[in-house]
Each structure stands twice: as C-alpha cells, then as structure tokens.
XYZ file of C-alpha atoms in Angstrom:
480
model
C 126.539 -67.270 93.960
C 126.412 -69.876 91.202
C 123.991 -69.489 88.363
C 123.363 -73.155 87.507
C 121.617 -74.451 90.590
C 118.955 -77.060 90.332
C 116.363 -78.064 92.749
C 118.415 -80.960 94.202
C 121.293 -78.575 94.876
C 119.289 -75.972 96.792
C 117.957 -78.644 98.949
C 121.373 -80.170 99.379
C 122.502 -76.757 100.638
C 119.880 -76.816 103.269
C 120.837 -80.357 104.242
C 124.604 -79.221 104.471
C 123.691 -76.386 106.741
C 121.492 -78.774 108.811
C 123.385 -82.075 108.808
C 122.156 -84.569 111.429
C 124.887 -83.554 113.858
C 124.101 -79.906 113.668
C 120.357 -80.355 113.959
C 120.684 -82.535 116.953
C 122.857 -79.830 118.438
C 120.208 -77.183 117.906
C 117.421 -79.457 119.198
C 119.466 -80.094 122.401
C 121.127 -76.891 122.985
C 119.117 -74.218 121.227
C 115.703 -75.119 122.469
C 114.614 -71.477 122.255
C 114.889 -69.441 119.156
C 116.261 -66.421 121.183
C 119.415 -68.643 122.174
C 120.073 -69.382 118.421
C 119.544 -65.789 117.612
C 121.990 -64.663 120.169
C 124.492 -67.292 119.010
C 124.203 -65.754 115.406
C 124.940 -62.361 116.848
C 127.963 -63.512 118.647
C 129.197 -65.077 115.391
C 128.680 -61.943 113.664
C 130.659 -59.951 116.164
C 127.670 -57.744 117.348
C 126.830 -59.453 120.474
C 129.227 -60.024 123.482
C 129.226 -63.657 124.709
C 128.807 -64.261 128.389
C 131.016 -67.095 128.711
C 132.921 -70.086 127.023
C 129.748 -72.006 126.360
C 128.118 -69.213 124.436
C 131.302 -68.377 122.500
C 131.419 -72.172 121.652
C 127.852 -72.360 120.474
C 128.509 -69.411 118.119
C 131.453 -71.193 116.689
C 129.538 -74.291 115.965
C 126.561 -72.274 114.349
C 129.134 -70.219 112.386
C 130.865 -73.175 110.982
C 127.613 -74.829 109.870
C 126.458 -71.711 107.889
C 129.971 -71.431 106.345
C 130.074 -75.113 105.386
C 126.739 -74.766 103.566
C 127.609 -71.561 101.884
C 131.050 -72.508 100.733
C 129.575 -74.447 97.541
C 127.950 -71.137 96.424
C 130.909 -68.836 96.690
C 129.310 -67.021 99.753
C 132.199 -65.749 102.095
C 132.039 -65.841 105.911
C 132.450 -62.094 105.768
C 129.311 -61.749 103.575
C 127.457 -63.932 106.164
C 128.516 -61.899 109.061
C 127.633 -58.738 107.302
C 124.086 -59.945 106.750
C 123.735 -61.260 110.396
C 124.827 -57.802 111.931
C 121.134 -56.763 111.222
C 118.940 -58.042 113.982
C 116.052 -58.648 111.610
C 118.402 -60.967 109.597
C 119.349 -62.883 112.755
C 115.818 -63.321 113.809
C 114.954 -64.887 110.482
C 117.799 -67.016 110.054
C 117.286 -68.314 113.736
C 113.558 -69.227 112.714
C 114.637 -71.113 109.622
C 117.405 -73.030 111.267
C 115.406 -74.040 114.284
C 112.385 -74.961 112.012
C 114.407 -77.228 109.809
C 115.901 -78.781 113.043
C 112.567 -79.495 114.527
C 110.511 -80.314 111.346
C 112.915 -81.222 108.629
C 112.703 -79.813 105.327
C 108.942 -79.531 104.219
C 106.896 -78.187 101.395
C 105.956 -75.576 102.236
C 108.439 -75.157 105.181
C 106.909 -75.484 108.558
C 108.011 -72.880 110.947
C 108.377 -72.729 114.746
C 107.495 -68.934 114.573
C 106.083 -66.651 111.711
C 108.267 -64.314 109.864
C 105.852 -61.534 110.332
C 102.941 -60.528 112.291
C 100.427 -57.990 111.016
C 99.158 -56.255 113.883
C 95.786 -54.583 113.473
C 96.806 -52.066 116.122
C 93.475 -50.222 116.432
C 89.933 -49.997 114.778
C 90.018 -46.228 114.865
C 90.463 -44.595 111.521
C 89.857 -41.075 109.865
C 88.821 -42.430 106.643
C 85.776 -44.628 105.656
C 86.870 -47.041 102.932
C 84.299 -49.106 101.104
C 86.452 -52.224 101.141
C 87.587 -51.911 104.967
C 88.096 -55.531 106.143
C 88.267 -54.082 109.764
C 84.977 -52.117 109.675
C 87.037 -49.342 111.153
C 85.279 -46.400 112.909
C 86.488 -42.865 114.108
C 86.708 -44.143 117.651
C 88.769 -46.775 119.296
C 87.054 -50.017 120.203
C 86.287 -50.435 123.886
C 88.111 -53.769 123.993
C 91.336 -52.483 122.696
C 94.302 -53.696 124.498
C 95.992 -51.434 127.288
C 99.364 -49.950 126.614
C 100.868 -52.693 129.101
C 99.249 -55.411 127.201
C 100.460 -54.136 123.900
C 104.031 -54.004 125.198
C 103.618 -57.457 126.515
C 102.646 -58.513 122.837
C 105.875 -57.129 121.746
C 107.716 -59.335 124.254
C 105.850 -62.339 123.340
C 106.651 -62.027 119.560
C 110.334 -61.287 120.336
C 110.540 -64.378 122.661
C 108.864 -66.431 119.848
C 111.400 -65.370 117.214
C 109.170 -63.358 115.112
C 111.431 -61.296 112.627
C 108.970 -58.453 111.520
C 105.972 -56.486 112.680
C 103.593 -54.605 110.340
C 101.350 -52.230 112.157
C 98.055 -51.866 110.555
C 94.509 -50.996 111.411
C 92.270 -49.085 111.259
C 94.824 -46.300 110.918
C 97.793 -47.089 113.337
C 99.058 -43.493 113.239
C 95.982 -42.154 114.983
C 96.335 -44.265 117.960
C 97.707 -42.701 121.244
C 99.742 -45.889 122.076
C 101.453 -46.291 118.532
C 104.686 -44.249 119.114
C 105.590 -45.839 122.448
C 104.889 -49.503 121.097
C 106.670 -48.926 117.836
C 109.746 -47.465 119.570
C 109.628 -50.339 122.067
C 109.516 -52.980 119.048
C 112.180 -51.015 117.362
C 114.493 -51.567 120.392
C 113.837 -55.323 120.074
C 115.416 -55.379 116.503
C 112.233 -56.225 114.663
C 111.866 -55.181 111.024
C 109.171 -52.653 111.433
C 106.475 -51.482 108.839
C 103.388 -49.751 108.817
C 100.389 -49.980 106.576
C 98.644 -46.613 106.542
C 96.407 -44.322 104.517
C 99.051 -41.760 104.404
C 97.019 -38.925 105.235
C 98.687 -38.243 108.754
C 102.324 -38.393 107.474
C 103.462 -34.914 108.047
C 107.168 -34.081 107.667
C 107.438 -34.273 111.541
C 105.657 -37.741 111.534
C 107.829 -39.082 108.777
C 110.990 -38.199 110.519
C 109.731 -39.742 113.648
C 108.738 -42.912 111.963
C 112.391 -43.169 110.883
C 113.708 -42.285 114.492
C 111.894 -44.965 116.235
C 113.018 -47.694 113.688
C 110.375 -48.083 111.055
C 111.793 -49.055 107.775
C 108.866 -49.409 105.365
C 105.612 -47.780 105.010
C 102.910 -49.007 102.659
C 100.445 -46.450 101.731
C 97.006 -47.113 100.245
C 96.002 -45.338 97.004
C 93.025 -46.653 95.083
C 92.872 -44.116 92.210
C 95.166 -41.766 90.298
C 92.991 -38.863 90.698
C 91.317 -37.200 93.800
C 87.741 -38.177 92.284
C 88.488 -41.776 92.147
C 90.441 -42.232 95.292
C 88.271 -39.921 97.401
C 85.005 -41.660 96.363
C 86.586 -45.074 97.335
C 88.051 -43.911 100.558
C 84.879 -41.994 101.693
C 86.552 -38.614 102.546
C 87.069 -35.688 100.282
C 90.682 -34.396 100.230
C 92.117 -37.843 101.057
C 94.021 -38.121 97.811
C 95.930 -35.003 98.248
C 96.794 -35.577 101.816
C 97.936 -39.093 100.768
C 100.188 -37.802 98.185
C 101.821 -35.345 100.668
C 102.236 -38.399 102.946
C 103.991 -40.366 100.250
C 106.380 -37.445 99.388
C 107.185 -36.709 103.146
C 107.940 -40.532 103.830
C 110.232 -40.531 100.926
C 111.974 -37.354 101.873
C 112.592 -38.723 105.368
C 114.456 -41.820 103.996
C 111.786 -44.441 104.539
C 111.173 -47.304 101.976
C 107.812 -46.557 100.635
C 105.159 -48.704 98.845
C 102.025 -47.775 97.345
C 99.110 -50.307 97.844
C 96.039 -50.676 95.643
C 93.296 -52.903 96.210
C 92.027 -54.217 92.769
C 88.222 -54.217 92.097
C 86.155 -53.832 88.816
C 85.596 -50.184 89.974
C 89.347 -49.231 89.593
C 90.959 -51.920 87.447
C 91.112 -49.900 84.436
C 93.100 -47.180 86.344
C 95.751 -49.458 87.727
C 98.059 -48.621 84.956
C 97.751 -44.871 85.809
C 98.271 -45.549 89.421
C 101.442 -47.431 88.514
C 102.451 -44.533 86.536
C 102.040 -42.267 89.450
C 103.979 -44.605 91.614
C 106.863 -44.339 89.216
C 106.623 -40.384 89.044
C 106.578 -40.386 92.881
C 109.694 -42.789 92.776
C 108.349 -45.100 95.390
C 110.200 -48.473 95.969
C 107.305 -50.754 95.413
C 103.781 -51.115 93.995
C 101.735 -53.667 95.377
C 98.167 -54.830 94.283
C 95.899 -56.326 97.002
C 93.661 -59.216 96.274
C 90.099 -58.117 97.131
C 88.450 -59.978 99.912
C 84.712 -59.706 100.351
C 84.928 -59.405 104.203
C 84.171 -56.488 106.639
C 82.663 -53.659 104.632
C 83.952 -55.270 101.578
C 80.872 -57.721 101.802
C 78.864 -54.845 100.569
C 80.641 -54.461 97.115
C 81.223 -58.161 96.353
C 79.902 -57.495 93.013
C 82.955 -55.563 92.297
C 85.192 -58.658 92.708
C 87.217 -59.425 89.626
C 86.356 -62.436 87.470
C 89.334 -65.091 87.270
C 90.155 -63.759 83.741
C 90.328 -60.273 84.873
C 92.526 -61.144 87.639
C 94.762 -63.386 85.376
C 95.159 -60.624 82.988
C 95.949 -58.205 85.724
C 98.766 -60.539 87.278
C 100.356 -60.843 83.816
C 100.272 -57.041 83.372
C 101.953 -56.596 86.494
C 104.528 -59.153 85.978
C 105.414 -57.694 82.567
C 105.692 -54.184 84.191
C 107.833 -55.556 86.932
C 110.246 -57.009 84.218
C 111.171 -53.513 83.378
C 113.209 -53.379 86.622
C 112.476 -49.708 87.618
C 110.159 -50.572 90.521
C 109.242 -53.688 92.637
C 105.854 -54.757 91.687
C 104.033 -57.350 93.804
C 100.526 -58.775 94.473
C 99.002 -60.346 97.470
C 97.160 -62.800 95.200
C 99.077 -66.002 95.458
C 98.590 -66.736 91.868
C 101.261 -64.252 91.214
C 103.899 -66.853 92.251
C 102.448 -69.154 89.604
C 102.518 -66.632 87.082
C 106.033 -65.620 87.861
C 107.552 -69.020 88.269
C 105.711 -70.244 84.842
C 107.145 -67.234 83.063
C 110.694 -67.907 84.274
C 110.705 -71.660 83.402
C 109.401 -70.614 79.884
C 112.217 -68.137 79.344
C 109.784 -65.209 79.467
C 110.752 -63.586 82.813
C 113.857 -62.955 84.965
C 112.626 -63.146 88.369
C 110.116 -64.782 90.717
C 107.657 -63.575 93.562
C 107.752 -66.552 95.935
C 105.153 -64.929 98.196
C 103.171 -61.630 98.586
C 105.720 -60.419 101.067
C 107.037 -57.488 99.013
C 110.508 -57.848 100.497
C 111.308 -61.367 99.121
C 112.454 -61.599 95.455
C 114.370 -64.467 93.552
C 116.630 -63.298 90.497
C 116.654 -65.222 87.285
C 119.361 -67.898 86.339
C 118.623 -70.271 89.163
C 116.833 -72.959 87.297
C 115.107 -75.446 89.452
C 116.562 -73.681 92.442
C 114.154 -71.025 92.158
C 111.181 -73.223 92.053
C 112.632 -75.149 95.182
C 112.906 -71.833 97.061
C 109.441 -70.857 95.952
C 107.951 -74.077 97.285
C 109.962 -73.745 100.502
C 108.322 -70.365 101.055
C 104.960 -71.489 99.697
C 102.682 -68.787 98.327
C 99.728 -68.065 100.558
C 101.181 -67.556 104.019
C 98.123 -67.437 106.227
C 98.824 -69.362 109.481
C 102.126 -70.516 107.960
C 104.712 -67.752 107.614
C 102.455 -65.014 108.937
C 99.350 -64.375 110.954
C 97.435 -61.377 112.424
C 96.670 -60.054 115.900
C 93.697 -57.967 116.283
C 93.297 -54.700 118.389
C 91.966 -56.888 121.155
C 94.580 -59.350 121.162
C 92.655 -62.059 119.155
C 94.866 -64.101 116.823
C 93.659 -64.937 113.198
C 95.593 -66.671 110.129
C 95.278 -63.432 108.205
C 93.997 -59.943 108.655
C 91.397 -60.758 105.845
C 90.149 -64.084 107.644
C 88.081 -63.125 110.692
C 88.546 -66.566 112.308
C 89.654 -66.293 115.890
C 92.169 -69.065 116.933
C 93.200 -67.791 120.202
C 94.065 -64.735 122.156
C 97.719 -63.431 122.554
C 97.081 -62.372 126.179
C 94.789 -65.128 127.435
C 96.337 -68.082 125.616
C 100.024 -67.085 124.731
C 101.324 -66.487 121.275
C 103.736 -69.451 121.055
C 101.074 -71.886 122.415
C 98.545 -70.755 119.699
C 101.056 -70.689 116.962
C 102.149 -74.263 117.585
C 98.899 -75.932 118.576
C 95.926 -74.158 116.771
C 94.051 -76.656 114.735
C 93.241 -74.075 112.124
C 96.828 -73.109 111.703
C 97.920 -76.757 111.435
C 95.316 -77.404 108.689
C 96.531 -74.489 106.648
C 100.143 -75.887 106.794
C 99.257 -79.177 105.122
C 98.830 -78.786 101.355
C 98.526 -82.556 100.835
C 95.389 -82.954 102.998
C 92.536 -85.070 101.333
C 90.000 -82.025 102.006
C 92.373 -79.351 100.604
C 90.864 -78.083 97.266
C 94.097 -77.451 95.621
C 95.779 -80.765 96.649
C 96.054 -81.977 92.989
C 97.194 -78.818 91.508
C 100.937 -78.842 90.547
C 101.117 -75.234 91.894
C 99.802 -76.139 95.388
C 103.268 -75.475 97.185
C 104.165 -72.234 95.148
C 100.616 -70.659 95.328
C 98.022 -72.663 97.307
C 95.082 -70.337 96.508
C 94.048 -67.553 98.646
C 92.810 -69.060 101.810
C 90.973 -65.706 102.987
C 88.969 -65.798 99.781
C 88.146 -69.329 100.325
C 86.790 -68.637 103.681
C 84.959 -65.356 102.583
C 83.094 -67.272 99.773
C 82.694 -70.708 101.296
C 83.121 -70.393 105.076
C 85.880 -73.126 104.739
C 89.679 -72.418 104.788
C 90.447 -75.310 102.654
C 87.824 -74.678 100.053
C 88.580 -73.519 96.455
C 89.945 -69.946 95.718
C 87.141 -68.843 93.218
C 89.350 -66.188 91.657
C 91.835 -68.564 90.412
C 91.798 -69.301 86.650
C 92.456 -72.901 87.387
C 89.087 -72.996 89.491
C 87.036 -70.904 86.921
C 84.142 -73.529 87.163
C 83.765 -72.592 90.890
C 83.556 -68.865 90.080
C 80.870 -69.625 87.403
C 78.895 -71.637 90.079
C 78.932 -68.633 92.269
C 77.808 -66.268 89.506
C 75.075 -68.656 88.626
C 73.811 -68.835 92.155
C 73.988 -65.086 92.496
C 72.004 -64.551 89.443
C 69.369 -67.036 90.505
C 68.804 -65.222 93.741
C-alpha cells in the first residue's frame, strides 16, 4: 500500500468503492447485511452461489472492491484472501452497507456494531473490588435460558455483527457457555472471552480453541500474589490466573493481559507489563477505571487527569518498542497516539480501544482520517453490550438499559434507540466535547461521563483537557 496517502485520498478510496451506482445497487439489492456478506463469500470463492443472480451480485461487489483497491496496489488475490475469513466478510459487509445507507460520516455511523460484549452471566468465582457487574457466586434468577441465548446468537448474525466477546461475571463458570460458544463459532463470528483465567486448565484451553474462540483476555491487576489477590478478593487467584495464561498460550490461543488502572496499582503497571512480556502474551491492555457497580466503593482510587495522561504516554512509548501490542480502553489513548505520530514521535496509531485495530506509521493524514472514521469511544456506535438477562446497554460500564434483545429485537434497538443515536452525534450542541479538535478520534469516555454526572454527553472528568471538571469534583467531594 502507498506510504504517502493524505486524508483526501483515503476518503477518495471509500468514495471509489462506494460510487453512486454501487451504493444504489447495495441499497436496492442488498437490503440485508447477510446478502452482502454472502456475495463477498461468493466473490472470495468460499461460498457457492445458488444461481445466476447471486453470481452476478458477487461479480458487481468484487469489481467495486477491486476498483477502489487498485490505486493502493492491493491485488484482487489479496482481497479474496482476507474475505475467506467469515469474520472479515461480516466486517466488510457492515462497512459497505453502512456507507451506502448513511454516506461517509465522522465517526462512521453503522447499520450494525462490529462487536457485542455479552455479559453472559452474573456468576463468578472471585470477588473483585472494581466489578462493574456486581457479580455473585450464583447465577441471577433472570438469566436467559439456553434457547434464548441461542436466539441472541441468531439475531446478532442476522444483524451483521462481526465479533462476540463473552464476558461476565465469569463466562467459563456458566453451564450454557460451551453450547452457545460452539454455536456462535459455527456462524463465523470472531469469538473472544474476557475471563479471570483461573478456570483455564489445559483441557479448557484446548476446548476453547476447538469451539472457535480466537482470543482470551485475562485480568491481572498486580505483578504478585499479594497485590492481585487482595484486589480480586480470593487468595490463590494470582497463581491460578498465571497457570491459565500459560495454558491458553500453549493451546495456540491469542492471549491478552488486562489491567484496570487505579491509584492502588498504578505504580505496579510497569511490573505487570514486564510480566506480560515474560509470559509472551500478544497484548497488554489497560482498562479505564469506571466507578460503577462495586467500583463505586473505591471511587477515591480513580486516577487524576495528570496520572492518566502520564500513564497513557508511558504505554504509548512502551508500545513503540514493538515487542507487544499495548492498548487502553481510555479513548484519550487515540489522541495521544495520533498527536505523537503527527509530531514525528511515534510510528503507530490506536484508533479505538479495540485491541485488534492498529494503523501503522507513514500514512500521513490518512491515519487521522481512518481514526476519525472509527471514532474513539465506541459505546452505542461500533459496539454495545448485552446483559445476562438480554438487556441492551451502550457499554458494559454504562448501566443504562435501552431495550431488551428478546423482547424488542436487536436490530430494532440498534437502529432506533434514542440513547444510541445521541451517542453517534459528536456535533450535538449538548455534547460536552463538541468544540474539542479530538472529538472524532476520542470523544471522551461516555461511561465515565455517565458514572460521574448521570449524563451520557457530559464531560469525561478524567481527560486532561477537562482538568477543571476534575477539580470541581474533587472540591465538591472534599466539602462533603
């Protein structure tokens, strides 16, 4: 791919793929994302067309992709190779259908989220201080039935969702997990599991691989048993987690270590990162602390804007070493990375806190264009969450019900939720970051805004550019 692209050229590429004639064709013929997904499969040679019409549709779709990619030196064979993966077909179909329906927007409005984080159960074997789910040793009485869970998978597949991340509670403790994961794997989703790792024996790790899970994200909040176990509320958790990490790696799974940054463990993050390197995991991801769930009880452990900014810069500098992927769920990480690259101080950009996405250096304005296209905080835009009982939320850290997948239907909620549509407009008059030059690449953490102010469009008090908001909160807390 060319190394001298500017912002205009990357947008030109999208317009070339989605010229008016092709966009009209998609709107008329590909009314469902699944139809477009199938055409991509036929074009890639991995799906058999049922007739002349499907073969013709695949030809038209393929020619459009090739036309747009030609300028960048990307061959048809390369495109087809990527599209052999069902996950990639799902993602491509959502992007093409979205641009056809909404045009190119900042950030891009999508007809379906790229990923759904599914809080599969409230049941958990640990008692973590910061648990957003208020997890317990027992499953909740209103947890979805197995039949309903399989229906959720069908709905997400029909909507065009590309990835499902099973979370909790602890998903591996749930009786329905394996059946649902295997069923979701058969549908071609990119599957990941967010887990505390304590239950990943050699047998469990191999089974995860067999049912189609590609990535496991394992929580580790300290570099020693004393620190981690105290945070997680159960003695022996650290050693069990380390065994789980080693077993997952040995089974050939992609593995990430996830750490929630608080004032209690911020000084140990370099040590945790060093441990991640020693364990040879693929990713290290630092979670933004959100004072919700049990996290409300340790709100005083939240980082100051200066501490968060320093941490993000440290993580970015470590990422530049190139031996491990390093990300953060703090959307300010996008601002830090794009600024560093524009100033010639970095060679990569993190356009969102999805650890899978990374933009290499050398793309000039194109990097910023793609970062604005993806848009930083993805709550209600490029992902959302489904709770144990089917309730749909913008984010697992934002306990704001916008509908129920069983009662209301996933597609209906995604397209028509007032909350979701408000989160998609970064230029709204009431949006706190509307005048910030980084509103499209960052947008502020909407979950933190909701946790502190009860308003999804309020300031993110952890942002260094909103330092005055943090000082007001501190002053108010000290006065009480």
